[in-house]
Short mmCIF file of C-alpha atoms and ligand atoms in Angstrom, two decimals:
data_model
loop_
_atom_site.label_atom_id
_atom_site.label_comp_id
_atom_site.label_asym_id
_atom_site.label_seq_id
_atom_site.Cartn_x
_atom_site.Cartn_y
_atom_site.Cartn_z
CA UNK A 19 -3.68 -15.53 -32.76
CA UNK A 20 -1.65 -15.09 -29.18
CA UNK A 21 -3.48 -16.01 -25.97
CA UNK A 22 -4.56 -12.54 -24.96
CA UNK A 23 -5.45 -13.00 -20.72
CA UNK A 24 -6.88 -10.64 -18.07
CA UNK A 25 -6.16 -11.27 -14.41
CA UNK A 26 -8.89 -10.57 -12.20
CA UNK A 27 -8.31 -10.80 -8.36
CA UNK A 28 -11.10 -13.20 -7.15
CA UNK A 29 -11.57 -11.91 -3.74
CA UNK A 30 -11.02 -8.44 -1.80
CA UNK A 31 -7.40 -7.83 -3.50
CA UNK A 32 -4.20 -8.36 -2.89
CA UNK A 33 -4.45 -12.11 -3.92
CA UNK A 34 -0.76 -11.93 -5.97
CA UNK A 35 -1.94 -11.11 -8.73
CA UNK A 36 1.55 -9.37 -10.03
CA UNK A 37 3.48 -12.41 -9.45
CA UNK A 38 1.36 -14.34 -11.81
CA UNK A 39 0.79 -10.61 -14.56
CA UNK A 40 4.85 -11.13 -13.98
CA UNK A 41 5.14 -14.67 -15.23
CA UNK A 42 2.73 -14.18 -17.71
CA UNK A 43 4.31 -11.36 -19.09
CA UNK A 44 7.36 -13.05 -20.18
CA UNK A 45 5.73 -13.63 -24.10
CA UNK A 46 3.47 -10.96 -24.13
CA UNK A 47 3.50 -7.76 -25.69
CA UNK A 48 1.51 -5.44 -23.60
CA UNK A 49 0.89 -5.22 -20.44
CA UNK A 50 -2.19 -2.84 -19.33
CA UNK A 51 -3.84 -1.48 -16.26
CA UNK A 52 -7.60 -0.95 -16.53
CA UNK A 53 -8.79 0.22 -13.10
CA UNK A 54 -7.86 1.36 -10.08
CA UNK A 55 -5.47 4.09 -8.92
CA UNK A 56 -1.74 4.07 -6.63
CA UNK A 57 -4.51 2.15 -3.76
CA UNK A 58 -3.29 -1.07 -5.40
CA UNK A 59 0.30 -1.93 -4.83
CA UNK A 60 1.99 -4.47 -6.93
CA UNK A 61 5.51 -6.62 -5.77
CA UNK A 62 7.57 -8.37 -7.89
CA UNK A 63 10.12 -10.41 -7.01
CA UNK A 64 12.10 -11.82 -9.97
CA UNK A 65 16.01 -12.55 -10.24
CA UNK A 66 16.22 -11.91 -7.08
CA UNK A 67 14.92 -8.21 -6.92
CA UNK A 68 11.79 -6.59 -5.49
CA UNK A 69 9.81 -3.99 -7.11
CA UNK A 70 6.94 -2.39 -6.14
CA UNK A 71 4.87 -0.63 -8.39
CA UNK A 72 2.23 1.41 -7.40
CA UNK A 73 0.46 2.90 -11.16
CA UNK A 74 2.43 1.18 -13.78
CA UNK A 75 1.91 -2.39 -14.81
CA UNK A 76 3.77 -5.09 -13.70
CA UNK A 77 5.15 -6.09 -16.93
CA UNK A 78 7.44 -2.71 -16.79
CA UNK A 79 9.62 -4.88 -14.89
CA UNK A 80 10.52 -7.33 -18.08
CA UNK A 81 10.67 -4.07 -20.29
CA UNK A 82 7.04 -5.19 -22.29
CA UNK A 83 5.22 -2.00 -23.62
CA UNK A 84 2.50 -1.01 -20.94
CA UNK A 85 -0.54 0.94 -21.01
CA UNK A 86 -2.61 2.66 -18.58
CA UNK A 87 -6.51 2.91 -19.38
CA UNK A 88 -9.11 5.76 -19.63
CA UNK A 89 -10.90 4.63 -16.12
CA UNK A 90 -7.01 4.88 -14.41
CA UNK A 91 -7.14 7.36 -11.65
CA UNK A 92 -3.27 8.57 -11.94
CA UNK A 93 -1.34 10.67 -9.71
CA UNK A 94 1.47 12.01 -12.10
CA UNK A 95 3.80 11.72 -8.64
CA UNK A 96 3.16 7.79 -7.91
CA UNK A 97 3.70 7.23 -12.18
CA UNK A 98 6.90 9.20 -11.83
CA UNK A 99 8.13 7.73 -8.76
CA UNK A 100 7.33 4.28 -10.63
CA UNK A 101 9.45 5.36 -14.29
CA UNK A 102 12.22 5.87 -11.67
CA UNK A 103 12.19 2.42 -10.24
CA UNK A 104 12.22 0.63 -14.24
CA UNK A 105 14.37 2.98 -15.19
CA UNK A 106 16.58 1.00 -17.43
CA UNK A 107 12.72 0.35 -19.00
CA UNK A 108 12.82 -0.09 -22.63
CA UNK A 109 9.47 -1.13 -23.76
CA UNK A 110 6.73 1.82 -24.89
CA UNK A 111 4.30 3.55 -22.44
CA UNK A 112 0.86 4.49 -22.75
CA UNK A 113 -1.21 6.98 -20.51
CA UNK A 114 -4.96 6.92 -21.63
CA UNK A 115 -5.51 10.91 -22.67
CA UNK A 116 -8.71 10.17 -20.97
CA UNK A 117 -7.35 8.64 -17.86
CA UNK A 118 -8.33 10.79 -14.60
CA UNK A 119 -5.50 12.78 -12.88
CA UNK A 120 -5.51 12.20 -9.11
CA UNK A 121 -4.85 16.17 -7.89
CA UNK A 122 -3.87 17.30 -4.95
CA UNK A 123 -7.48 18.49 -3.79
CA UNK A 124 -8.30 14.87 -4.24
CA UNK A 125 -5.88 13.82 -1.54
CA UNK A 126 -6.83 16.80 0.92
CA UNK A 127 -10.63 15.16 0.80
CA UNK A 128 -9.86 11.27 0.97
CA UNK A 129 -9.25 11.17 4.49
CA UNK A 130 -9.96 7.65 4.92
CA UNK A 131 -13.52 8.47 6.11
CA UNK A 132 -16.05 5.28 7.28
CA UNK A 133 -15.07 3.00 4.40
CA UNK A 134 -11.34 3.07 5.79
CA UNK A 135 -10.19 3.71 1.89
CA UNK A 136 -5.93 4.04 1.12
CA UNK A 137 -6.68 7.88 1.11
CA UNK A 138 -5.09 7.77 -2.47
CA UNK A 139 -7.47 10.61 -3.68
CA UNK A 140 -9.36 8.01 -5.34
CA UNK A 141 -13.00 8.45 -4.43
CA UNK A 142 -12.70 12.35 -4.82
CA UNK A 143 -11.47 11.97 -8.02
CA UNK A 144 -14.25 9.59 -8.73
CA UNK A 145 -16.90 11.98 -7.91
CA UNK A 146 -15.23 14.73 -10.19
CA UNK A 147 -16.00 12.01 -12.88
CA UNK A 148 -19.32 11.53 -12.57
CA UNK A 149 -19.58 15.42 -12.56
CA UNK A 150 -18.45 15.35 -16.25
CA UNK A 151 -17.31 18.89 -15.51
CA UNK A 152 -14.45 18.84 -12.69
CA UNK A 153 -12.36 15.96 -13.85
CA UNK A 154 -8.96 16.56 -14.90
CA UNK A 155 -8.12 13.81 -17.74
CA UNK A 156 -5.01 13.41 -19.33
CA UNK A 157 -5.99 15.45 -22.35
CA UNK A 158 -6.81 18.66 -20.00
CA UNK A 159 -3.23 18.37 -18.16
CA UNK A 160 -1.10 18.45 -21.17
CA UNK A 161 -3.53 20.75 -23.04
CA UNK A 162 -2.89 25.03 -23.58
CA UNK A 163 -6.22 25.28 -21.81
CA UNK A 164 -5.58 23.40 -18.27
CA UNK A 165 -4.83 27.13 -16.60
CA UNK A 166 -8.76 28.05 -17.58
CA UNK A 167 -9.93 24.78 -16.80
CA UNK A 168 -8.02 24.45 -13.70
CA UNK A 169 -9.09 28.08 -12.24
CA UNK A 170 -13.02 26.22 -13.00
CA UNK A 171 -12.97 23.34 -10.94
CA UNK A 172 -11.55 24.98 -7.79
CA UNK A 173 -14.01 27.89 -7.99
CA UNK A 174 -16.33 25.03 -7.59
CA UNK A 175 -14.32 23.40 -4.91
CA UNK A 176 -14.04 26.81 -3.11
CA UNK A 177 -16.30 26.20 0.01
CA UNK A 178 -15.15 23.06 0.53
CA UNK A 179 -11.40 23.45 0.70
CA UNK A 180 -12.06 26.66 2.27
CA UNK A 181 -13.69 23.91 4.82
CA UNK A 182 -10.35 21.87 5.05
CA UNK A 183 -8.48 25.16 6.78
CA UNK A 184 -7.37 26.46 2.92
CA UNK A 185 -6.85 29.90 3.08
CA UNK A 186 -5.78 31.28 0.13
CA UNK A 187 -7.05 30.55 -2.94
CA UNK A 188 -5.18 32.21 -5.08
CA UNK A 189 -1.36 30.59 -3.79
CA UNK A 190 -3.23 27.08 -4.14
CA UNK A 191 -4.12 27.72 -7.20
CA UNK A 192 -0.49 28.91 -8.46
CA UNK A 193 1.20 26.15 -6.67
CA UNK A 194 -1.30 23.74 -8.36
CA UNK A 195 -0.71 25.11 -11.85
CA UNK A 196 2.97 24.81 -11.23
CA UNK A 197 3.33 21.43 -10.16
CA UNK A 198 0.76 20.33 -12.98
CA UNK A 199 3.02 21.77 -15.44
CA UNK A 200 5.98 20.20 -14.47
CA UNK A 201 4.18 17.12 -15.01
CA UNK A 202 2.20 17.80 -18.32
CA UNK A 203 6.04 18.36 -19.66
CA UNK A 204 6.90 15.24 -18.49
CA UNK A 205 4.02 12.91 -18.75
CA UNK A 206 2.86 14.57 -22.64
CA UNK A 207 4.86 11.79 -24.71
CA UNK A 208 3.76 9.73 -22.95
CA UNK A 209 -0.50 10.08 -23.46
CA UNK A 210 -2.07 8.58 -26.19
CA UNK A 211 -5.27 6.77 -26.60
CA UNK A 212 -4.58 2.75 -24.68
CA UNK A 213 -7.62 1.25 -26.01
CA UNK A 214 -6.69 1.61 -29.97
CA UNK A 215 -3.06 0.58 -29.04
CA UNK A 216 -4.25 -2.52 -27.43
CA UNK A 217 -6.66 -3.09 -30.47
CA UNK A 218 -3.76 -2.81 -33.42
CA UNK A 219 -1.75 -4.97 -31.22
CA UNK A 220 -3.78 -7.76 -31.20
CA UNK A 221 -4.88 -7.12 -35.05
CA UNK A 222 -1.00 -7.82 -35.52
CA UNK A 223 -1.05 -10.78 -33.59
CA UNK A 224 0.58 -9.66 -30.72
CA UNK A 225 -0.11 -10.92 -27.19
CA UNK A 226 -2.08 -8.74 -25.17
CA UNK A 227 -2.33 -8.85 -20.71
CA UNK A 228 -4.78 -6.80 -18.80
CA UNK A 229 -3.87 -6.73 -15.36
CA UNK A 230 -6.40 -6.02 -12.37
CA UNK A 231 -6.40 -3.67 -9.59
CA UNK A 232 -8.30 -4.76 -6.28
CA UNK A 233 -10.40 -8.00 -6.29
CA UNK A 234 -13.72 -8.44 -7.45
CA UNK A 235 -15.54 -8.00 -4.26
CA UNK A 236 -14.45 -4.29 -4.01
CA UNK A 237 -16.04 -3.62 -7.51
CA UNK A 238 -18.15 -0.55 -7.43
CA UNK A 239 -21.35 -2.19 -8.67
CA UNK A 240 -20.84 -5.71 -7.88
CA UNK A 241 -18.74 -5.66 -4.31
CA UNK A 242 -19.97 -5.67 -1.16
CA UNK A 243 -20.94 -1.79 -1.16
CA UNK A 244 -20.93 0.99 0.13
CA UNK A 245 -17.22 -0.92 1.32
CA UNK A 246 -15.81 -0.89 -1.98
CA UNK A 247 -13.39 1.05 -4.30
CA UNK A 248 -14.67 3.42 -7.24
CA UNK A 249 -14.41 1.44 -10.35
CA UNK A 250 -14.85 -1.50 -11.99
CA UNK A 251 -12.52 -4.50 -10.89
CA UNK A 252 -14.26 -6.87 -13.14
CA UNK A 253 -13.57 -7.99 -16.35
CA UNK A 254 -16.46 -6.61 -17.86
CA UNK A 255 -15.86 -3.65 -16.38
CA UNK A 256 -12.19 -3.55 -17.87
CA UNK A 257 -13.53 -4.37 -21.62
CA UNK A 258 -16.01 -1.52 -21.64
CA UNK A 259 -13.42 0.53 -20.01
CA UNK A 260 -10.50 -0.24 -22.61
CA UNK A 261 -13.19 -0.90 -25.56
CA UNK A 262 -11.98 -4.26 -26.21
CA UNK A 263 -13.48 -7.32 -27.68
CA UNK A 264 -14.09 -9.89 -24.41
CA UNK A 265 -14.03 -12.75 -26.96
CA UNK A 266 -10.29 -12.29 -27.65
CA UNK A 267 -9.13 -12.45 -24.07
CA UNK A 268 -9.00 -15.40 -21.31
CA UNK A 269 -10.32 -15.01 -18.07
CA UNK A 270 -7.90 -15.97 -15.31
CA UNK A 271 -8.83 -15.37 -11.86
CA UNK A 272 -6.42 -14.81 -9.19
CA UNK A 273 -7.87 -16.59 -5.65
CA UNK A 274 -5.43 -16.65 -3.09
CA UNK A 275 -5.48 -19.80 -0.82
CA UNK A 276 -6.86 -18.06 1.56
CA UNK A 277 -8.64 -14.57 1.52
CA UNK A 278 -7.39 -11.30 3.27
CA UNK A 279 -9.12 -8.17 3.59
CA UNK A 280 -8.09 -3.95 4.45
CA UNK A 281 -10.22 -1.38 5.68
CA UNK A 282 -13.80 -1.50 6.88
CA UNK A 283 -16.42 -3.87 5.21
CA UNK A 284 -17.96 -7.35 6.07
CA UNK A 285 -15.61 -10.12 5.79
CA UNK A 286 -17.76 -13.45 6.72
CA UNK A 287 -15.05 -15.95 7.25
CA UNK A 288 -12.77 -13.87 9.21
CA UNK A 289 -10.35 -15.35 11.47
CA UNK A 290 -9.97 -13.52 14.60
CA UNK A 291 -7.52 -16.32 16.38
CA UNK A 292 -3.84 -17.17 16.26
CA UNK A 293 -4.32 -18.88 12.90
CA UNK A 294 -5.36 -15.78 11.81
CA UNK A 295 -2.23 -13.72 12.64
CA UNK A 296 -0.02 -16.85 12.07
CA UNK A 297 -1.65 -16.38 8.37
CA UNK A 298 -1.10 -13.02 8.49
CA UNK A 299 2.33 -13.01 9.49
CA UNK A 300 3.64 -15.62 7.38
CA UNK A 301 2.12 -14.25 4.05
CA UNK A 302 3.12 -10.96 4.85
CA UNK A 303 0.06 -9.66 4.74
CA UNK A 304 0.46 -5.74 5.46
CA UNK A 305 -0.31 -3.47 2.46
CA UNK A 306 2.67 -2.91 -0.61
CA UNK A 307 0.95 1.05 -0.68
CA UNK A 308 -0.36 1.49 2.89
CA UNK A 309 1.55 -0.48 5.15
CA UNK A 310 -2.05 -1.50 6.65
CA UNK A 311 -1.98 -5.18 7.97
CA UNK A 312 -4.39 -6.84 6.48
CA UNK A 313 -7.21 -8.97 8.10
CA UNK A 314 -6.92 -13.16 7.31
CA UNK A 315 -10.03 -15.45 6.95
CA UNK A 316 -10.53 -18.87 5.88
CA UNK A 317 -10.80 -19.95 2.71
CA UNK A 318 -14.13 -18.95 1.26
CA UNK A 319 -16.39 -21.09 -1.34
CA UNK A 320 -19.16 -18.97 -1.89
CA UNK A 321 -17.47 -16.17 -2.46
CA UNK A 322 -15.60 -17.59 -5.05
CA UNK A 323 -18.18 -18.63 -6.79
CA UNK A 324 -19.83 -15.32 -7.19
CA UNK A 325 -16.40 -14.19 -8.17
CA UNK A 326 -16.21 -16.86 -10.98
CA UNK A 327 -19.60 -16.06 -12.17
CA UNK A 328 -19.31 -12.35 -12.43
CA UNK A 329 -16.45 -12.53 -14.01
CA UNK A 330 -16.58 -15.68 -16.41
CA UNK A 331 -13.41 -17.29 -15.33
CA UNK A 332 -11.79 -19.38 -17.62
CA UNK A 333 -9.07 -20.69 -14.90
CA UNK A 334 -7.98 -20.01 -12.17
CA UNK A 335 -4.57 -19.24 -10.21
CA UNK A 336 -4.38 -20.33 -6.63
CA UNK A 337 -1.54 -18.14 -5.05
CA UNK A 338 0.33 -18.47 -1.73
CA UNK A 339 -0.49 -21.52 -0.57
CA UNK A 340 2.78 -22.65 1.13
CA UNK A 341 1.09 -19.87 3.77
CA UNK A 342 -1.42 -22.56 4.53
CA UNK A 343 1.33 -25.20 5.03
CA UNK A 344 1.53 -27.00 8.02
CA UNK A 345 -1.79 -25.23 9.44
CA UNK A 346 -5.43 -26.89 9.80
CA UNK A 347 -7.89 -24.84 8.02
CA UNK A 348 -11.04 -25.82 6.09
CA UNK A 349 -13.15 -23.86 3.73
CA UNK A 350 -17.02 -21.96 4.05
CA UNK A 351 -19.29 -23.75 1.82
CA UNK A 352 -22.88 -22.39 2.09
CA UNK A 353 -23.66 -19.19 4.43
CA UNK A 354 -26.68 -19.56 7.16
CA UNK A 355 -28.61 -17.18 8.36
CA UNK A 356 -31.80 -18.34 11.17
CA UNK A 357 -32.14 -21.52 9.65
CA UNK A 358 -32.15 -20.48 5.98
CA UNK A 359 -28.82 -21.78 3.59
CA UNK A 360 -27.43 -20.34 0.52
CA UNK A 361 -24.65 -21.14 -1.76
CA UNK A 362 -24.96 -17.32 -3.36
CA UNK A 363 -22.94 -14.69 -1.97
CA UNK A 364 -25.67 -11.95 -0.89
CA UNK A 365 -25.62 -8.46 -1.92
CA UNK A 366 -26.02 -7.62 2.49
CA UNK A 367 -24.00 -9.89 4.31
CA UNK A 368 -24.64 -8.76 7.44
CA UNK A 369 -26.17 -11.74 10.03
CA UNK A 370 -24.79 -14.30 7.44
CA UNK A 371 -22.70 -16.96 8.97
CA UNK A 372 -20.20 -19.53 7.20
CA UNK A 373 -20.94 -22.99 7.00
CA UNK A 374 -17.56 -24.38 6.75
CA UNK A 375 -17.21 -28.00 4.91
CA UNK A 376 -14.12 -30.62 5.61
CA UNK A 377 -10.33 -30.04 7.30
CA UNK A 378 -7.68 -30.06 5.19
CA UNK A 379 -3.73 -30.32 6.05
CA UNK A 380 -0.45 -30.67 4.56
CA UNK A 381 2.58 -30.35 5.77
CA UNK A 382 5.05 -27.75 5.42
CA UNK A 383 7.92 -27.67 2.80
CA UNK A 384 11.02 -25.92 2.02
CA UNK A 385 12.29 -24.15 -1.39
CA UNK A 386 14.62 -26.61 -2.62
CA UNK A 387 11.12 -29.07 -1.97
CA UNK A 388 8.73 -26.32 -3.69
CA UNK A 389 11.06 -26.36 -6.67
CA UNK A 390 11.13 -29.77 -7.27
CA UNK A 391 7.37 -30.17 -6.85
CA UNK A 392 7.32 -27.56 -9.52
CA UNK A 393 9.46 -29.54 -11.74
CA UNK A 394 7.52 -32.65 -11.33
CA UNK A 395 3.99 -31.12 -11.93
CA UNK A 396 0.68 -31.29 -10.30
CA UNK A 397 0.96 -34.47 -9.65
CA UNK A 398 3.60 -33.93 -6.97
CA UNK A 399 2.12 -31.56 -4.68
CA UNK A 400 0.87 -33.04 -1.34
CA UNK A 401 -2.31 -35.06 -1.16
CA UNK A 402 -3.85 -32.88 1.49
CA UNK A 403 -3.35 -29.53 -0.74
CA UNK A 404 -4.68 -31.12 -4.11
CA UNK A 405 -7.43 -32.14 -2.32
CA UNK A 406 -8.16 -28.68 -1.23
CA UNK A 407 -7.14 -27.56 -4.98
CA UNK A 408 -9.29 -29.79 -6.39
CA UNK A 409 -12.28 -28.70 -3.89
CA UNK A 410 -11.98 -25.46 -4.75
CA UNK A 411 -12.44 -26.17 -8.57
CA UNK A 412 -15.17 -28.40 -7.90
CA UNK A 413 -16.96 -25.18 -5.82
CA UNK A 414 -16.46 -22.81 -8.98
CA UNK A 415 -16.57 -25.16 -11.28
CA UNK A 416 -13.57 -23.67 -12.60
CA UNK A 417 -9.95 -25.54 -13.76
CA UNK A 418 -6.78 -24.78 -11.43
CA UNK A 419 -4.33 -23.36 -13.99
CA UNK A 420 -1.61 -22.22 -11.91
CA UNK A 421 -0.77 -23.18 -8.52
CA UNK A 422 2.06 -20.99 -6.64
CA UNK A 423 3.97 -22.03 -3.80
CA UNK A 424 6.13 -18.98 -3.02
CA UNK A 425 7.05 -15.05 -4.09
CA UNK A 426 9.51 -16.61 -6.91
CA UNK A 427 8.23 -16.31 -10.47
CA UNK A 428 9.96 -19.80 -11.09
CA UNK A 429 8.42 -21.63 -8.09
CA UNK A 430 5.14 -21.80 -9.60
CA UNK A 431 3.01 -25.08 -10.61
CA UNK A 432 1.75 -24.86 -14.05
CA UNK A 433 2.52 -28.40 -15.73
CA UNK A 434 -0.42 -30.52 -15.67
CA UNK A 435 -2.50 -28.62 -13.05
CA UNK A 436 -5.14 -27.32 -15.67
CA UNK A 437 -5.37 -31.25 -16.97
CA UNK A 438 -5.79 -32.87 -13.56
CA UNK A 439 -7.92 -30.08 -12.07
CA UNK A 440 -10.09 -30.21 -15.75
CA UNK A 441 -10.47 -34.25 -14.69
CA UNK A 442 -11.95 -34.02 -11.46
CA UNK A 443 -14.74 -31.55 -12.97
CA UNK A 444 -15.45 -33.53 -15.40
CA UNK A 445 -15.98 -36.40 -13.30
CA UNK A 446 -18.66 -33.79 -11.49
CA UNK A 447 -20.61 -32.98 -14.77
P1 IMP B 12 -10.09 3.38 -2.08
O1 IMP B 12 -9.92 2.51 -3.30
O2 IMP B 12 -8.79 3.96 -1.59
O3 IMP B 12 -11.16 4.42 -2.25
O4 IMP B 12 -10.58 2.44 -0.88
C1 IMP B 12 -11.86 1.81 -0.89
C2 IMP B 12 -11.76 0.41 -0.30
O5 IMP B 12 -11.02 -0.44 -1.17
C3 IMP B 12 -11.04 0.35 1.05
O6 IMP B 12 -11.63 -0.66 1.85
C4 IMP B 12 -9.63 -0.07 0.67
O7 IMP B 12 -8.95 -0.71 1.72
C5 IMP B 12 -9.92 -1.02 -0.48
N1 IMP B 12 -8.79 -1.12 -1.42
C6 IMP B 12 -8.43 -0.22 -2.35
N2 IMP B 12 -7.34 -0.66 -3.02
C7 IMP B 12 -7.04 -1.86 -2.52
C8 IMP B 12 -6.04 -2.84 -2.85
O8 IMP B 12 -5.22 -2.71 -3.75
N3 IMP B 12 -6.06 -3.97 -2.09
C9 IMP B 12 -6.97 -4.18 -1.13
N4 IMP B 12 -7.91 -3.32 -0.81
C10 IMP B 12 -7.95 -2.16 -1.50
#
């Protein structure tokens, strides 16, 4: 049977994880989103093109059939506004008839608030869920009954749109059911039910990738709450979701080479210096959806390991590490707080400090150097950033199975790294 894989970002998101969905997803079948909303921004560069996609997988870009899940929060704009940038797309698309429609009430209340979220509509949305009654799914857009249902859930949002400066009800409303049914026309071939198309495809033997939204910290049960996002960004989390069988997929987590954070919420090894905007700078590090620049830390041990642990990584994928190059930076091993260690990432980080272990260094390199270092293997990279690679795998006790030293799809490390990564471990055990 084909190597089915789910990407999971390791840390607070945007670790690359479409660059590596994107190489991947050159002998795979279907690509799938499980989580998230448009707050998660993917770029692809490949043939010398960039496209961002805000809803739809990343594997639209090759043409692979995609599917969206039944925990997707979509706004029917951003999916549009994606179809248009693939549009020479010829592979099959799936929206989950269950998947949550981001409306435009949602927006109107997700001003950003204390948690500093990408005002995406996706929290709103997330309480209509757990209300059982006020979400809009898939099924209710394209169905004869969405006027009824519609008129429902903003009787019960009355008071507080009324509260937003909304004064009539009644020209919301229309305008509402107008938009909504210029998108039930155009998004109703395209709903089906994701989880059972993802289950015959792998009963035929065809190769299945589940791409992650966010990172793992910003889970809603397992991230560092209440500064989190409103579903699950774990893997578990995206097997219950789809109702798929975890024991036909590989766990591959995506940890940047360094970690990088947006909005509010602890982040333990920030880096408030120049390294930290010469980090930021040089991996581009402002938001693909919001623009938002996003806070740089040092590299971050213990985090990973709860990362690896929650989610059962098989391998991992260090990305963007020619961002490091030619920089001194070393890595938090252990948090302290007055007097008392710990190698486990707590639940409240606050008054935890980062015990950071050794300096690493390598120097910088150009493309035409990256390439060849790809060519060559593993083997070739710099002493001073296999040393790092390899001290990272040691921390997780998880193999290195991809190692990516720029935006390109082709300049990417995979011969040999899981081998020589798999060594040093053992030599641990
Ligand atoms: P929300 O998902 O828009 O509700 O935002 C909740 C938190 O998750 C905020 O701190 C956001 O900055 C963060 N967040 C949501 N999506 C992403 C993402 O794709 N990358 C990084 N952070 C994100």
């Amino acid at each position: 049977m084909a190597e089915n894989t789910i990407i999971i970002g390791a840390y607070w998101g945007d670790e690359g994880k479409g660059k590596i969905v994107d190489l991947l997803a050159a002998d795979a079948d279907w690509v799938a989103r499980f989580n998230g909303g448009d707050n998660a921004g993917h770029t692809i560069v490949a043939e010398g093109k960039k496209t961002i996609l805000h809803i739809l997988p990343s594997g639209a870009v090759q043409g692979k059939n995609v599917a969206i899940g039944p925990d997707v929060f979509v706004n029917p704009e951003a999916l549009l506004k994606d179809l248009q940038s693939v549009k020479d797309y010829k592979g099959r698309i799936v929206v989950d008839e269950r998947a949550h429609v981001i409306m435009p009430y949602h927006l109107t209340l997700d001003d950003g608030g204390k948690l500093g979220t990408t005002k995406r509509g996706i929290g709103p949305a997330a309480e209509d869920r757990a209300s059982r009654t006020r979400d809009i799914t898939f099924s209710d857009l394209i169905s004869e009954k969405f006027k009824e249902k519609l008129h429902g859930v903003l009787k019960e949002k009355e008071l507080m749109l009324r509260n937003t400066g909304l004064n009539s009800m009644a020209d919301y409303e229309n305008e509402i059911y107008r938009t909504s049914n210029e998108y039930a026309s155009r998004v109703r071939q395209l709903t089906g039910n994701a989880g059972l198309e993802l289950h015959n495809a792998i009963q035929r033997g065809e190769k299945v990738i589940l791409e992650g939204a966010q990172g793992a910290l910003l889970d809603i049960v397992h991230g560092t709450r209440p500064y989190v996002t409103s579903s699950n960004t774990t893997a578990g989390g995206a097997f219950a979701n789809l109702g798929l069988n975890p024991r036909h997929f590989k766990v591959v987590g995506i940890a940047k080479a360094y970690p990088t954070r947006v909005g509010e919420g602890p982040f333990p090894t920030e880096l408030k210096n120049e390294l930290g905007r010469r980090i930021q700078e040089d991996g581009h590090e402002f938001g693909a959806t919001t623009g938002r620049p996003r806070k740089a830390g040092m590299p971050d041990f213990v985090a990973l390991r709860y990362s690896a642990r929650i989610n059962s990584f098989d391998e991992i994928a260090v990305t963007k590490l020619d961002v490091l190059a030619g920089k001194e930076f070393t890595a938090a091993v252990k948090y302290e707080k007055g007097g008392e260690t710990t190698e486990n990432f707590p639940f409240r980080l606050e008054g935890w400090q980062p015990v950071y272990g050794k300096t690493y260094y390598f120097e910088s390199f150009t493309e035409a150097e990256a390439e060849r270092m790809c060519k060559e293997g593993y083997t070739s990279l710099p002493e001073g950033m296999r040393e790092y690679l390899e001290d990272v795998a040691a921390a997780i006790k998880t193999p290195i199975s991809m190692v990516s030293l720029s935006p390109k799809r082709e300049i990417t490390v995979v011969k040999d790294a899981l081998e020589e990564t798999r060594k040093c471990l053992t030599w641990l055990m």
